[in-house]
Short mmCIF file of C-alpha atoms in Angstrom, two decimals:
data_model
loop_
_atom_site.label_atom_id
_atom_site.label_comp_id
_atom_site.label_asym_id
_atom_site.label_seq_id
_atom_site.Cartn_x
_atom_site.Cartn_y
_atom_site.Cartn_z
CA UNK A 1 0.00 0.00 0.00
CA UNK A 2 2.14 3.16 -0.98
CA UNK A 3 0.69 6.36 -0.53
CA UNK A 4 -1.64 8.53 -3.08
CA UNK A 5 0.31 11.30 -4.42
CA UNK A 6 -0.54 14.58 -3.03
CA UNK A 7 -1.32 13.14 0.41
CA UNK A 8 0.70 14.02 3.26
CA UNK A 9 2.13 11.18 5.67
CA UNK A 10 -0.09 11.93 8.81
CA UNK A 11 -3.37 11.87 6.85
CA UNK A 12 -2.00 8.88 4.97
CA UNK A 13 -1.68 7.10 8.30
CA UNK A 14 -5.12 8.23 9.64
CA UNK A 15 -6.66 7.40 6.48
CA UNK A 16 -4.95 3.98 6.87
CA UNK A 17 -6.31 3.13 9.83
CA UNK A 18 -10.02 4.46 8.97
CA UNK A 19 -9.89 2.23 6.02
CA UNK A 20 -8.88 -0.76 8.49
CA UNK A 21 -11.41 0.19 10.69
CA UNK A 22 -14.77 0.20 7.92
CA UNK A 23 -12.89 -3.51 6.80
CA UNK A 24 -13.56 -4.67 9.78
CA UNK A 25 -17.14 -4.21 10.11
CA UNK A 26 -17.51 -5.65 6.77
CA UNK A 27 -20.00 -7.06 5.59
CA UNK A 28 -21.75 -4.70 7.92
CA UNK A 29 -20.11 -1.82 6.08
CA UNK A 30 -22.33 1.13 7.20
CA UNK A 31 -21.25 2.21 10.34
CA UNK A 32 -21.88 5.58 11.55
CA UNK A 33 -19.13 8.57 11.66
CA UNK A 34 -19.91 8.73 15.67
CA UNK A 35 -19.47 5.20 16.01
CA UNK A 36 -15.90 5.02 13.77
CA UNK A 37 -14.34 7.71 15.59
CA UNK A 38 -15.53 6.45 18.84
CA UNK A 39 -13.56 3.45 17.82
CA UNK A 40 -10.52 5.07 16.74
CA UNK A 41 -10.59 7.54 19.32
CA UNK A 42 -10.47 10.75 16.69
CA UNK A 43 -12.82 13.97 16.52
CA UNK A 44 -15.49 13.41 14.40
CA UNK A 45 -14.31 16.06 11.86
CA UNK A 46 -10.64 15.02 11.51
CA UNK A 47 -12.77 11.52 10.76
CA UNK A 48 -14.95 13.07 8.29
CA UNK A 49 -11.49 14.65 6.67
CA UNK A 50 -9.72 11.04 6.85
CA UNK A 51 -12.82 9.90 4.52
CA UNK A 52 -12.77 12.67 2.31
CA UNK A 53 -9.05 12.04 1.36
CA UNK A 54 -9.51 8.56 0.95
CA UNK A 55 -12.37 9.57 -1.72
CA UNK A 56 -10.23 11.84 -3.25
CA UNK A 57 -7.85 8.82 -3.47
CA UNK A 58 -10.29 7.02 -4.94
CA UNK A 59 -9.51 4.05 -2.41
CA UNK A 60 -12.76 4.71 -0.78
CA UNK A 61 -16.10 4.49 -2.33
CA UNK A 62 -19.32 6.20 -0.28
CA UNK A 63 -23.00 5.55 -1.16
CA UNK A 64 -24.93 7.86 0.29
CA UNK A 65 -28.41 7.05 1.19
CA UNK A 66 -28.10 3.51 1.47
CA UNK A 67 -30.26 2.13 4.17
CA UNK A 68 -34.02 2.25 3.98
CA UNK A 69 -36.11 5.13 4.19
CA UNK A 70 -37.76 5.50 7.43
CA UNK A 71 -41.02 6.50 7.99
CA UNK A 72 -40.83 10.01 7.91
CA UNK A 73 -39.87 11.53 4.49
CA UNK A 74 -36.48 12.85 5.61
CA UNK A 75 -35.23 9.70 3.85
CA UNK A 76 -31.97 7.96 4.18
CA UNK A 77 -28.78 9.37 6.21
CA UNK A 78 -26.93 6.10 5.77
CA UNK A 79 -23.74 6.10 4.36
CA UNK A 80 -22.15 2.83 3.21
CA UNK A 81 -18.87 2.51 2.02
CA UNK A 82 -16.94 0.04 -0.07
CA UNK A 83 -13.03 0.16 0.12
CA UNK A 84 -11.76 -0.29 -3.37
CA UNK A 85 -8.32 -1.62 -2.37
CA UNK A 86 -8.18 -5.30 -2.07
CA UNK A 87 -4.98 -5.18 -0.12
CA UNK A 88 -6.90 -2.91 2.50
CA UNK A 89 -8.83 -5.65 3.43
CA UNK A 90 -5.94 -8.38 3.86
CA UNK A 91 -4.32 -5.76 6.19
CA UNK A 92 -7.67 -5.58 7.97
CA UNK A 93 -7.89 -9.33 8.66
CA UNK A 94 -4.21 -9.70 9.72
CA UNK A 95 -4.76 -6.87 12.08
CA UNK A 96 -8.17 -8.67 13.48
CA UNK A 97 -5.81 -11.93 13.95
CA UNK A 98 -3.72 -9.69 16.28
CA UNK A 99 -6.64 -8.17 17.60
CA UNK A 100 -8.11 -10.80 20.24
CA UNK A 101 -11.42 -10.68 21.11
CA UNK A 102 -13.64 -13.22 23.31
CA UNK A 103 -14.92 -15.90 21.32
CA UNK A 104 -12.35 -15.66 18.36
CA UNK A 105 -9.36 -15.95 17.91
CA UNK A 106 -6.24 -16.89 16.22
CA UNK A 107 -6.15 -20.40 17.53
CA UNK A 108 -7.97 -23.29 16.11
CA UNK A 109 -11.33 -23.43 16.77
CA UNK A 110 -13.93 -25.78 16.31
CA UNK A 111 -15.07 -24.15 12.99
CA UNK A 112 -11.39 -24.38 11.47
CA UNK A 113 -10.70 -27.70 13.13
CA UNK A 114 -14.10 -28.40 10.67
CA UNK A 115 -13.38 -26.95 7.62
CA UNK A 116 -9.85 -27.32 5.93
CA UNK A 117 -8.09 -23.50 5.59
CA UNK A 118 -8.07 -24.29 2.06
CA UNK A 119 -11.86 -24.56 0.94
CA UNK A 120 -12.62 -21.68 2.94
CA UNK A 121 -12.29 -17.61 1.88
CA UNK A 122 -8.90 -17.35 0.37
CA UNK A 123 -8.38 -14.31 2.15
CA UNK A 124 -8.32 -16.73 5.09
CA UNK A 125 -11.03 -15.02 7.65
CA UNK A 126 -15.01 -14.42 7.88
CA UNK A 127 -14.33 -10.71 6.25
CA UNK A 128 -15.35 -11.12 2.76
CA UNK A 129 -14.88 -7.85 0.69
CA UNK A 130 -17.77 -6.18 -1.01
CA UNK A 131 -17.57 -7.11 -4.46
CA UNK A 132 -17.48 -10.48 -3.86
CA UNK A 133 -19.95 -10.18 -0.76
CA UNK A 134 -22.87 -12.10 -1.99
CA UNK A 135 -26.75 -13.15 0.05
CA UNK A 136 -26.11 -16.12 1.51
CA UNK A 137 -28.79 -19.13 0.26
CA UNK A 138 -31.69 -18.57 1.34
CA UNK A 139 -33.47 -22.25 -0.09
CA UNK A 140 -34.01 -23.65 3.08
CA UNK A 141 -34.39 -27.18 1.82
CA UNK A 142 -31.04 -27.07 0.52
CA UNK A 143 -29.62 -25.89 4.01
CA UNK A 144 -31.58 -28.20 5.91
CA UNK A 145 -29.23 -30.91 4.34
CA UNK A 146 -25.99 -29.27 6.13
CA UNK A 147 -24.38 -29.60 9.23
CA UNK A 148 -25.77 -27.12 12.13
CA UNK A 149 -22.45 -24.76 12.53
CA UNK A 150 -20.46 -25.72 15.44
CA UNK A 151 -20.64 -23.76 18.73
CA UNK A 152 -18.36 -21.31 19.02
CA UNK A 153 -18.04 -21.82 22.57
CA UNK A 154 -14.91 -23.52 23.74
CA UNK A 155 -15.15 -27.17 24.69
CA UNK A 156 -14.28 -27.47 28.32
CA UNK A 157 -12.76 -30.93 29.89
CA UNK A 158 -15.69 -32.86 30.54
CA UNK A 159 -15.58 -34.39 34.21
CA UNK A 160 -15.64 -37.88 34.96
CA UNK A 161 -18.92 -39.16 35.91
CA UNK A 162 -20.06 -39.47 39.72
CA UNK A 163 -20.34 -43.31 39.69
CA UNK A 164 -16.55 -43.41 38.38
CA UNK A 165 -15.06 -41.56 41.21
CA UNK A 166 -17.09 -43.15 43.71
CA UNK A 167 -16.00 -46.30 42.53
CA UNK A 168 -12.45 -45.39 42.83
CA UNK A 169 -13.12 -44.02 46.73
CA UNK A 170 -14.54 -47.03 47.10
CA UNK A 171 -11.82 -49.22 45.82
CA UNK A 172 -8.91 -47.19 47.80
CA UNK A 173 -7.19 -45.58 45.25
CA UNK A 174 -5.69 -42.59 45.65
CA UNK A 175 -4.35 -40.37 43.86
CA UNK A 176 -0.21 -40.90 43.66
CA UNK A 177 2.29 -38.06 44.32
CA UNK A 178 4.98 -37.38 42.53
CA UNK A 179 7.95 -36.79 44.67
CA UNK A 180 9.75 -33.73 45.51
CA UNK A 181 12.81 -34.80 45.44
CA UNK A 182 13.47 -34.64 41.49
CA UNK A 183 15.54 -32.31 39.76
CA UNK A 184 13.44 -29.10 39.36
CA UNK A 185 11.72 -28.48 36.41
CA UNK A 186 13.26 -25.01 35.55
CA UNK A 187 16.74 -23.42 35.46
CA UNK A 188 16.02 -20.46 37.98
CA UNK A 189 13.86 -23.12 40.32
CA UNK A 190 17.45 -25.27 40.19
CA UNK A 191 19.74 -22.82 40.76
CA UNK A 192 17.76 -21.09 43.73
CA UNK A 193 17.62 -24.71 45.16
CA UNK A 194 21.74 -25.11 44.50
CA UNK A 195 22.05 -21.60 46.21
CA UNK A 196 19.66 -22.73 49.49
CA UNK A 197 21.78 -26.09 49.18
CA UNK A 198 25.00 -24.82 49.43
CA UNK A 199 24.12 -22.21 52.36
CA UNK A 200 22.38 -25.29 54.14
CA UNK A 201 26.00 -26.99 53.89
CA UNK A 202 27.65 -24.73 54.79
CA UNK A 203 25.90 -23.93 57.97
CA UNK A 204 26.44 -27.63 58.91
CA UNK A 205 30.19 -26.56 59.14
CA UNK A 206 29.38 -23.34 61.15
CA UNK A 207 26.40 -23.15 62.78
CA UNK A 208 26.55 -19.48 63.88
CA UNK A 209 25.21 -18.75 60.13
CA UNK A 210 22.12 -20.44 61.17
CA UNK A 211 20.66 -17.16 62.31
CA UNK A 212 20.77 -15.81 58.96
CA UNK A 213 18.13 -16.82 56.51
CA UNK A 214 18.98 -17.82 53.04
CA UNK A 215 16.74 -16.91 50.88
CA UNK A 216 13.97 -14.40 50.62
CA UNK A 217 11.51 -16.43 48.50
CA UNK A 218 12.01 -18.35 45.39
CA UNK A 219 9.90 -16.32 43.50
CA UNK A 220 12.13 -13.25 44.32
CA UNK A 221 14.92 -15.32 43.47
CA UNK A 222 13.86 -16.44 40.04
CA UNK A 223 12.59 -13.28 39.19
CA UNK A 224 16.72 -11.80 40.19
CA UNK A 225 18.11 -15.13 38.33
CA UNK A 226 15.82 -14.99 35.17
CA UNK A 227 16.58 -10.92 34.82
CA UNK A 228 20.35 -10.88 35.21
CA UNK A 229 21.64 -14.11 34.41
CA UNK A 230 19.81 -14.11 31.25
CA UNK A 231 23.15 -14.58 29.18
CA UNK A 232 25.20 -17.02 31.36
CA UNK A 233 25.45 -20.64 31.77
CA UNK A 234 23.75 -22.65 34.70
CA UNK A 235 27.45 -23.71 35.54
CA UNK A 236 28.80 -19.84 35.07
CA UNK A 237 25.41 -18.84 37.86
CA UNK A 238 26.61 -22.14 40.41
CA UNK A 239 30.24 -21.75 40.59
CA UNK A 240 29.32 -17.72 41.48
CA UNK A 241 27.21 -18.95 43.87
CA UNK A 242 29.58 -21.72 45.39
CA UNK A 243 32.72 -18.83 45.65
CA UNK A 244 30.08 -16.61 47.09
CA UNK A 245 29.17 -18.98 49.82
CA UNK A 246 32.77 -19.56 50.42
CA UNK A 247 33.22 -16.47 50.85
CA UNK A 248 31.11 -16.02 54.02
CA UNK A 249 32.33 -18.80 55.30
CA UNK A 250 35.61 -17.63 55.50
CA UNK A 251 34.45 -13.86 56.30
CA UNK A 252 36.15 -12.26 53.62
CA UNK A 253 32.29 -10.93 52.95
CA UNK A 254 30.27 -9.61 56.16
CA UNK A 255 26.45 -10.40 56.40
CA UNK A 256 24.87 -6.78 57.80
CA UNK A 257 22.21 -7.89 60.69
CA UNK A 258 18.67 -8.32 58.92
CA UNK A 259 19.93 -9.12 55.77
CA UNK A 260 19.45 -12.06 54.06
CA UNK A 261 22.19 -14.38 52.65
CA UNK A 262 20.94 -13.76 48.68
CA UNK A 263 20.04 -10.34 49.30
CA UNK A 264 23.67 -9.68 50.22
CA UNK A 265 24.63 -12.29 46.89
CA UNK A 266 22.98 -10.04 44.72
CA UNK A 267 23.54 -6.61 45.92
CA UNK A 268 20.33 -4.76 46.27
CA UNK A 269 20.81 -4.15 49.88
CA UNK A 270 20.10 -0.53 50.34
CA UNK A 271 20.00 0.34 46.60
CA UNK A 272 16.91 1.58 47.06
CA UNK A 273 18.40 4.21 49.44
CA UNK A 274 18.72 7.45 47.07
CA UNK A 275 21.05 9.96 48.35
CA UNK A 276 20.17 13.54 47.89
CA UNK A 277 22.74 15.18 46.09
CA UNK A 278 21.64 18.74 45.70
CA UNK A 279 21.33 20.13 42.02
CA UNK A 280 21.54 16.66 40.10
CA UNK A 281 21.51 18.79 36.45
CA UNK A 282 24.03 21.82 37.96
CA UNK A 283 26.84 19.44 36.00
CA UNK A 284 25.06 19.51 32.48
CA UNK A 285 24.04 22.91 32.78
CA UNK A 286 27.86 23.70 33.42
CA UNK A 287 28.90 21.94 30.07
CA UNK A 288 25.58 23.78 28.43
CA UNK A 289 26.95 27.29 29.40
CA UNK A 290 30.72 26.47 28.81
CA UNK A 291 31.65 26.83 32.51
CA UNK B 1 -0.95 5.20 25.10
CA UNK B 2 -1.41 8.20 22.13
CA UNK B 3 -1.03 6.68 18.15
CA UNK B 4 0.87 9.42 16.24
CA UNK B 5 -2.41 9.67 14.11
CA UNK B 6 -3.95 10.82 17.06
CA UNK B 7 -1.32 13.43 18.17
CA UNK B 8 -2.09 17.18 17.93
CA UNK B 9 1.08 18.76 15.91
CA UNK B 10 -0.03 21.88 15.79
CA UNK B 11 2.44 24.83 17.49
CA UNK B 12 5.29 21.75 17.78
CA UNK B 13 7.61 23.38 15.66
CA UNK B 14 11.24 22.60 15.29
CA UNK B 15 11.89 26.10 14.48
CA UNK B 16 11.01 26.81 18.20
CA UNK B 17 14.15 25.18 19.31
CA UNK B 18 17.46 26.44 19.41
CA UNK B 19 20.33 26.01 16.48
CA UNK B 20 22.38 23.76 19.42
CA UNK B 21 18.96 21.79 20.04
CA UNK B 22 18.47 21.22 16.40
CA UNK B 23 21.73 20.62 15.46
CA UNK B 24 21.31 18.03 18.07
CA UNK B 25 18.78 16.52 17.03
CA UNK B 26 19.13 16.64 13.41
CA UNK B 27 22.62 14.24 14.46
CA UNK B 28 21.05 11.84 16.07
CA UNK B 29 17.70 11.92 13.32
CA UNK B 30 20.64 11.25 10.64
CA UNK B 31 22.68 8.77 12.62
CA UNK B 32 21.68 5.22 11.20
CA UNK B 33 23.14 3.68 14.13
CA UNK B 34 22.03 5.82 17.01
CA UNK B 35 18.03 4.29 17.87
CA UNK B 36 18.02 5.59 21.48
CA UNK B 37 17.09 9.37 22.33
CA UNK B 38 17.19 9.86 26.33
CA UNK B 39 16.10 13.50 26.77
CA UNK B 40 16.63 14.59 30.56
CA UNK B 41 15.72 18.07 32.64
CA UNK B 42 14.21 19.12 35.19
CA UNK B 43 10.17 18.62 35.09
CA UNK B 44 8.61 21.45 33.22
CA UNK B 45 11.94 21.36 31.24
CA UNK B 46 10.37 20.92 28.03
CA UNK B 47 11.46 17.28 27.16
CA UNK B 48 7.82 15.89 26.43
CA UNK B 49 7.65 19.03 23.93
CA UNK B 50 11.43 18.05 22.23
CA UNK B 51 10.26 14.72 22.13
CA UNK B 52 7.09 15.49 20.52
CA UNK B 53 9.43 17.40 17.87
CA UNK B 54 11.11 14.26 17.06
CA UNK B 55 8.02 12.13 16.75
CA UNK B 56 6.72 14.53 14.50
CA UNK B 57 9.46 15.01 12.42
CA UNK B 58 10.02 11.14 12.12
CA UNK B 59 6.47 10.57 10.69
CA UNK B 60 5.85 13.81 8.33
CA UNK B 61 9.70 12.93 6.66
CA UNK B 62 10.95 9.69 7.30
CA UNK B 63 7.63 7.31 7.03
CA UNK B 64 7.55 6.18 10.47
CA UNK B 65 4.01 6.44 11.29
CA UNK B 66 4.05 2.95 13.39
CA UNK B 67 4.46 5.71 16.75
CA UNK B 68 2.77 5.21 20.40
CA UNK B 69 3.07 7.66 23.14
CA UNK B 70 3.00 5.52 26.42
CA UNK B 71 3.60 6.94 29.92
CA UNK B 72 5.77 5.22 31.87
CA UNK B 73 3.59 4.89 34.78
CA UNK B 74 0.63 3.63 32.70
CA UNK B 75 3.58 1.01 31.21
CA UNK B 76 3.81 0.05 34.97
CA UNK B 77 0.33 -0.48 35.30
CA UNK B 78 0.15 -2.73 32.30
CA UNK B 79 2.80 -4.72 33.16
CA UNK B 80 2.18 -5.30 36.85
CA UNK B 81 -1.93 -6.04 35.11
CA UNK B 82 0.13 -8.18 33.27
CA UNK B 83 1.40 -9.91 36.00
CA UNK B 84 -1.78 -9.94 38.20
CA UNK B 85 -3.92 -11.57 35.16
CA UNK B 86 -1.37 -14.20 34.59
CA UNK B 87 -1.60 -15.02 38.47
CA UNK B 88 -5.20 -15.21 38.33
CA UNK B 89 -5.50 -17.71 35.08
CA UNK B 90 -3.19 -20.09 36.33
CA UNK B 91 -5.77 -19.99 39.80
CA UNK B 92 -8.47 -20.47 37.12
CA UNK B 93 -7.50 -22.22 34.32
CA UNK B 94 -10.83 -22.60 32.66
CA UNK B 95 -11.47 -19.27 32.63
CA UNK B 96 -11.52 -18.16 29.07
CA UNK B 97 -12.56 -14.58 29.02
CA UNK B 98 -9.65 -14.33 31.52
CA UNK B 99 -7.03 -16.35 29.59
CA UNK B 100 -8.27 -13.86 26.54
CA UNK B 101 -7.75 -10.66 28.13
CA UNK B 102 -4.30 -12.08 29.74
CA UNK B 103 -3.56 -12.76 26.41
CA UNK B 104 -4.73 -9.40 25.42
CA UNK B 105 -2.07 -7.47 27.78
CA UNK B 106 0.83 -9.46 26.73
CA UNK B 107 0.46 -8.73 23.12
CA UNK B 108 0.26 -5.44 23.73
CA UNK B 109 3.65 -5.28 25.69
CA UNK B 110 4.99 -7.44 22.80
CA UNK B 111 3.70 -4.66 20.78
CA UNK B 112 5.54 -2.26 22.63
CA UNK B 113 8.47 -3.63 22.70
CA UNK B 114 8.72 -5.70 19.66
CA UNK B 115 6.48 -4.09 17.13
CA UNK B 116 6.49 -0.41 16.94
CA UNK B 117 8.82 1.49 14.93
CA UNK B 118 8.74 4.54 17.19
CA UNK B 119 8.28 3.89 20.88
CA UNK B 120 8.13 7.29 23.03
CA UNK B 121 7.99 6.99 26.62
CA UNK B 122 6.56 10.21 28.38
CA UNK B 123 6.92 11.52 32.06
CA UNK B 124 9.51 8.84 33.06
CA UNK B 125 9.91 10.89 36.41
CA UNK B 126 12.23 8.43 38.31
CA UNK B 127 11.76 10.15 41.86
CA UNK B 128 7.94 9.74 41.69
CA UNK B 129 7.78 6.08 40.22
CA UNK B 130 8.67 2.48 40.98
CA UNK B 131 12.30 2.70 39.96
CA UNK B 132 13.05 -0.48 41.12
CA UNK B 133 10.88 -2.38 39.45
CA UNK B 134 11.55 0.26 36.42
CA UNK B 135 15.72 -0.69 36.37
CA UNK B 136 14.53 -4.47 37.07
CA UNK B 137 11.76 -5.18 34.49
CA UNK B 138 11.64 -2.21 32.07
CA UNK B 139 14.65 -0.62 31.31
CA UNK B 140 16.61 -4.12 30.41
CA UNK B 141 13.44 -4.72 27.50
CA UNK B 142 14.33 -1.21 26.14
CA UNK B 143 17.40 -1.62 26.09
CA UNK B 144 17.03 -4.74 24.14
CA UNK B 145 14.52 -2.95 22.14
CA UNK B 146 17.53 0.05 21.20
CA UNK B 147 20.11 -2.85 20.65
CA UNK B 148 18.11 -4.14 17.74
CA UNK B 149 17.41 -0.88 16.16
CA UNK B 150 14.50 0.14 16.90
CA UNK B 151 13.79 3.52 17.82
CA UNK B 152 13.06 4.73 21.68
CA UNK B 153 12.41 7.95 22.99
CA UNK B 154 12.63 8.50 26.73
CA UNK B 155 11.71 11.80 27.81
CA UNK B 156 12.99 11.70 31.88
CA UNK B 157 13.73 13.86 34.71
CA UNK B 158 16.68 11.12 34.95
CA UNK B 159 20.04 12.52 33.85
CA UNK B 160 22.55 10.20 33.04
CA UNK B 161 24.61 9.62 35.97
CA UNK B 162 21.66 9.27 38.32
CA UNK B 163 23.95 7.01 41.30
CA UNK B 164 20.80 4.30 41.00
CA UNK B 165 22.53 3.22 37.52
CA UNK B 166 25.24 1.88 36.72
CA UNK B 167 27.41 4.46 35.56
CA UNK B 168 27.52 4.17 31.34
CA UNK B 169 24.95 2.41 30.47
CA UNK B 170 22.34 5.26 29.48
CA UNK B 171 25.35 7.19 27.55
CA UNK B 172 26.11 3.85 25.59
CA UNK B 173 22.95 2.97 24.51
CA UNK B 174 21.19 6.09 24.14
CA UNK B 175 21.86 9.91 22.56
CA UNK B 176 21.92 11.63 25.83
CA UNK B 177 20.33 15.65 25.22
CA UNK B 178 20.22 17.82 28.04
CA UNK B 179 16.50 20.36 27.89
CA UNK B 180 16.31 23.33 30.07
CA UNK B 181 14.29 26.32 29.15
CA UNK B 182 12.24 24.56 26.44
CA UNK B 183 8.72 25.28 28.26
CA UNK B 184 5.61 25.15 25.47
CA UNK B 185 3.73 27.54 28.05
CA UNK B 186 6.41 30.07 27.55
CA UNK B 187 5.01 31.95 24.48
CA UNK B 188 7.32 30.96 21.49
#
């Protein structure tokens, strides 16, 4: 989609996204100017501009009066448009596959678990365009031969019935439980456990570390492990760990009293502590001046 | 969150600015290499308004109209929603309107810091916000964000060797441009 000479950039974006917009109520292409710019969150009038350019452009087509007449004989005020641009409407359905909304979605569904990709719209969603929009069949003896469409709510786990679990009460089986004692399932989970491992160890040796406690939680520590050890090896994280713990032990590092052994690993003891240091920009306003 | 379609340009001129400012900035618009801009002063310095220039001037002449506005703390607030949804659908797993609008807030993070050719984050005042959880979860995904060349705009009351950084870091990743005295209320 380039843009239309003579357009500038920022009404070729708006009228971008206006086009996008009237795609996506397709086939339902009348909606009101109140009800598009409530959607886009513009002013009505910097809507009604959007549309004008993209009719200059000739990428937009507008029939005026299009709805039926209502009673009184004021006539139609319903616009409906047509976007001429075939490629307008492929953006529109890749941008509704981003777009999530309850009840559809980019995963499979029932319906596309149903019907192969391929026999369906090329285009590859519901949206058809306007030209080749046509009035569904409406012989109902030819319908009445087809499947009722599948529901599009999502098929839940259906329990086992009442007898069955009775039956297993009744028979004394219970459910079995997997051990703890495994290696844990993720990296920051195994080296947290390494850490509390080799500070339990070590406090076997000397027992006056008892007092301190290890960790603060593991969630705190995998949050710390999976932010800043990102780039290094579970071997690189351990054998930091290890000389850390050695460390203490021999008192080369000193535990302050509250803190925790992994808060003092990683640091952030009394980071948080900002220290007021008068005019913080006096420096760069110095080197802006020449002083 | 403002789209730059939705952005009010009018009176955000670059001729308001002075030759050193747009010198400045016409450097670092030119500089290929250079995706970070970290624009620092004192609140009411005028950063939001420099910033604004730059947003401006990279979707009228260079095509990047792909440009949110976020403030950082309504980035807080989506992440730590984030967070808080993700808690509550693994508490309910069969929950699908939940799982959906989970889903919902982490695309639009990925969005933000994946997506977007132009990501500007407003009103990053660092004395007033979280910036612990800022330095912990944030600024590492922008930085990641600058290191594969895509373009970030902070606008901060931060300057660059704030003592709760590491000293460096800002300066290598981003432009560093110090704004004083470039108030929009102050009749240019």
């Amino acid at each position: 989609m380039t843009r239309p000479e003579g357009m500038t950039r920022p009404t070729w974006a708006g009228v971008k996204i206006v086009l996008e917009a009237i795609v996506r109520c397709y086939p339902k292409a009348y909606p009101s100017q109140r009800t598009l710019a409530a959607r886009l969150d513009i002013p009505e009038r910097t809507l009604r501009c959007y549309i004008a350019a993209a009719v200059a452009a000739e990428l937009l087509v507008v029939t005026p009066d299009a709805g039926a007449a209502p009673k009184s004989r004021k006539g139609s005020r319903t616009n409906r448009y047509h976007v001429v641009d075939v490629r307008f409407h492929e953006a529109g359905t890749a941008r509704e596959e981003n777009t999530f909304s309850y009840g559809e979605g980019s995963g499979a569904s029932p319906q596309e678990s149903s019907t192969p990709r391929t026999q369906r719209d090329p285009l590859g969603s519901t949206v058809v365009p306007m030209r080749r929009y046509e009035e569904p069949e409406r012989d109902v003896s030819a319908t009445a031969d087809k499947a009722p469409a599948p529901s599009k709510r999502p098929v839940r786990p259906s329990r086992p019935p009442a007898d069955e679990v009775v039956e297993g009460i009744d028979s004394g089986r219970r459910a079995t439980v997997t051990p703890i004692t495994g290696l844990a399932k993720t990296r920051e989970r195994r080296l947290s456990n390494f850490f509390a491992g080799c500070w339990e160890q070590m406090c076997l040796d000397q027992p006056e570390f008892r007092q301190i406690r290890c960790l603060e939680t593991h969630g705190e520590a995998k949050t710390y492990i999976k932010t800043h050890f990102e780039g290094r090896t579970e071997l690189e994280v351990r054998q930091m760990m290890r000389e850390f713990v050695i460390a203490v032990s021999k008192r080369d590092i000193t535990i302050k009293p509250g803190q925790s052994a992994w808060k003092k690993f990683t640091g952030s003891w009394g980071r948080q502590r900002r220290v007021v240091m008068g005019d913080q920009y006096a420096a760069y306003r110095n080197k802006e001046t020449g002083q | 969150m403002t789209h730059v379609a939705q952005m009010d340009f009018a009176g955000v001129k670059r001729a308001n600015l002075s030759d050193d400012m747009r010198a400045k900035l016409r450097d670092w618009t030119y500089d290929e290499t250079a995706s970070g801009l970290w624009l620092f002063g004192p609140r009411r310095a005028g950063t939001s308004y420099i910033a604004k220039v730059v947003v401006g001037d990279l979707a009228h002449h260079h095509d990047l109209t792909d440009a949110l506005q976020v403030k950082a703390l309504g980035l807080i607030d989506e992440i730590r929603g984030s967070w808080s949804m993700s808690a509550q659908v693994r508490s309910s797993m069969d929950d699908m309107g939940l799982w959906w609008e989970a889903k919902n807030a982490e695309d639009m993070l990925d969005i933000y810091f994946h997506r977007l050719d132009v990501l500007w984050i407003d009103n990053l005042h660092h004395d007033t916000i979280d910036w612990p959880m800022w330095k912990k979860h944030i600024q590492p995904r922008i930085e990641d964000r600058v290191e594969e060349g895509r373009i970030v705009i902070v606008s901060t009351t931060m300057p660059p060797n704030d003592p709760s950084m590491p000293s460096g870091v800002i300066e290598d990743m981003f432009t560093t441009i110090f704004c004083d005295g470039y108030r929009p209320d102050a009749g240019r």
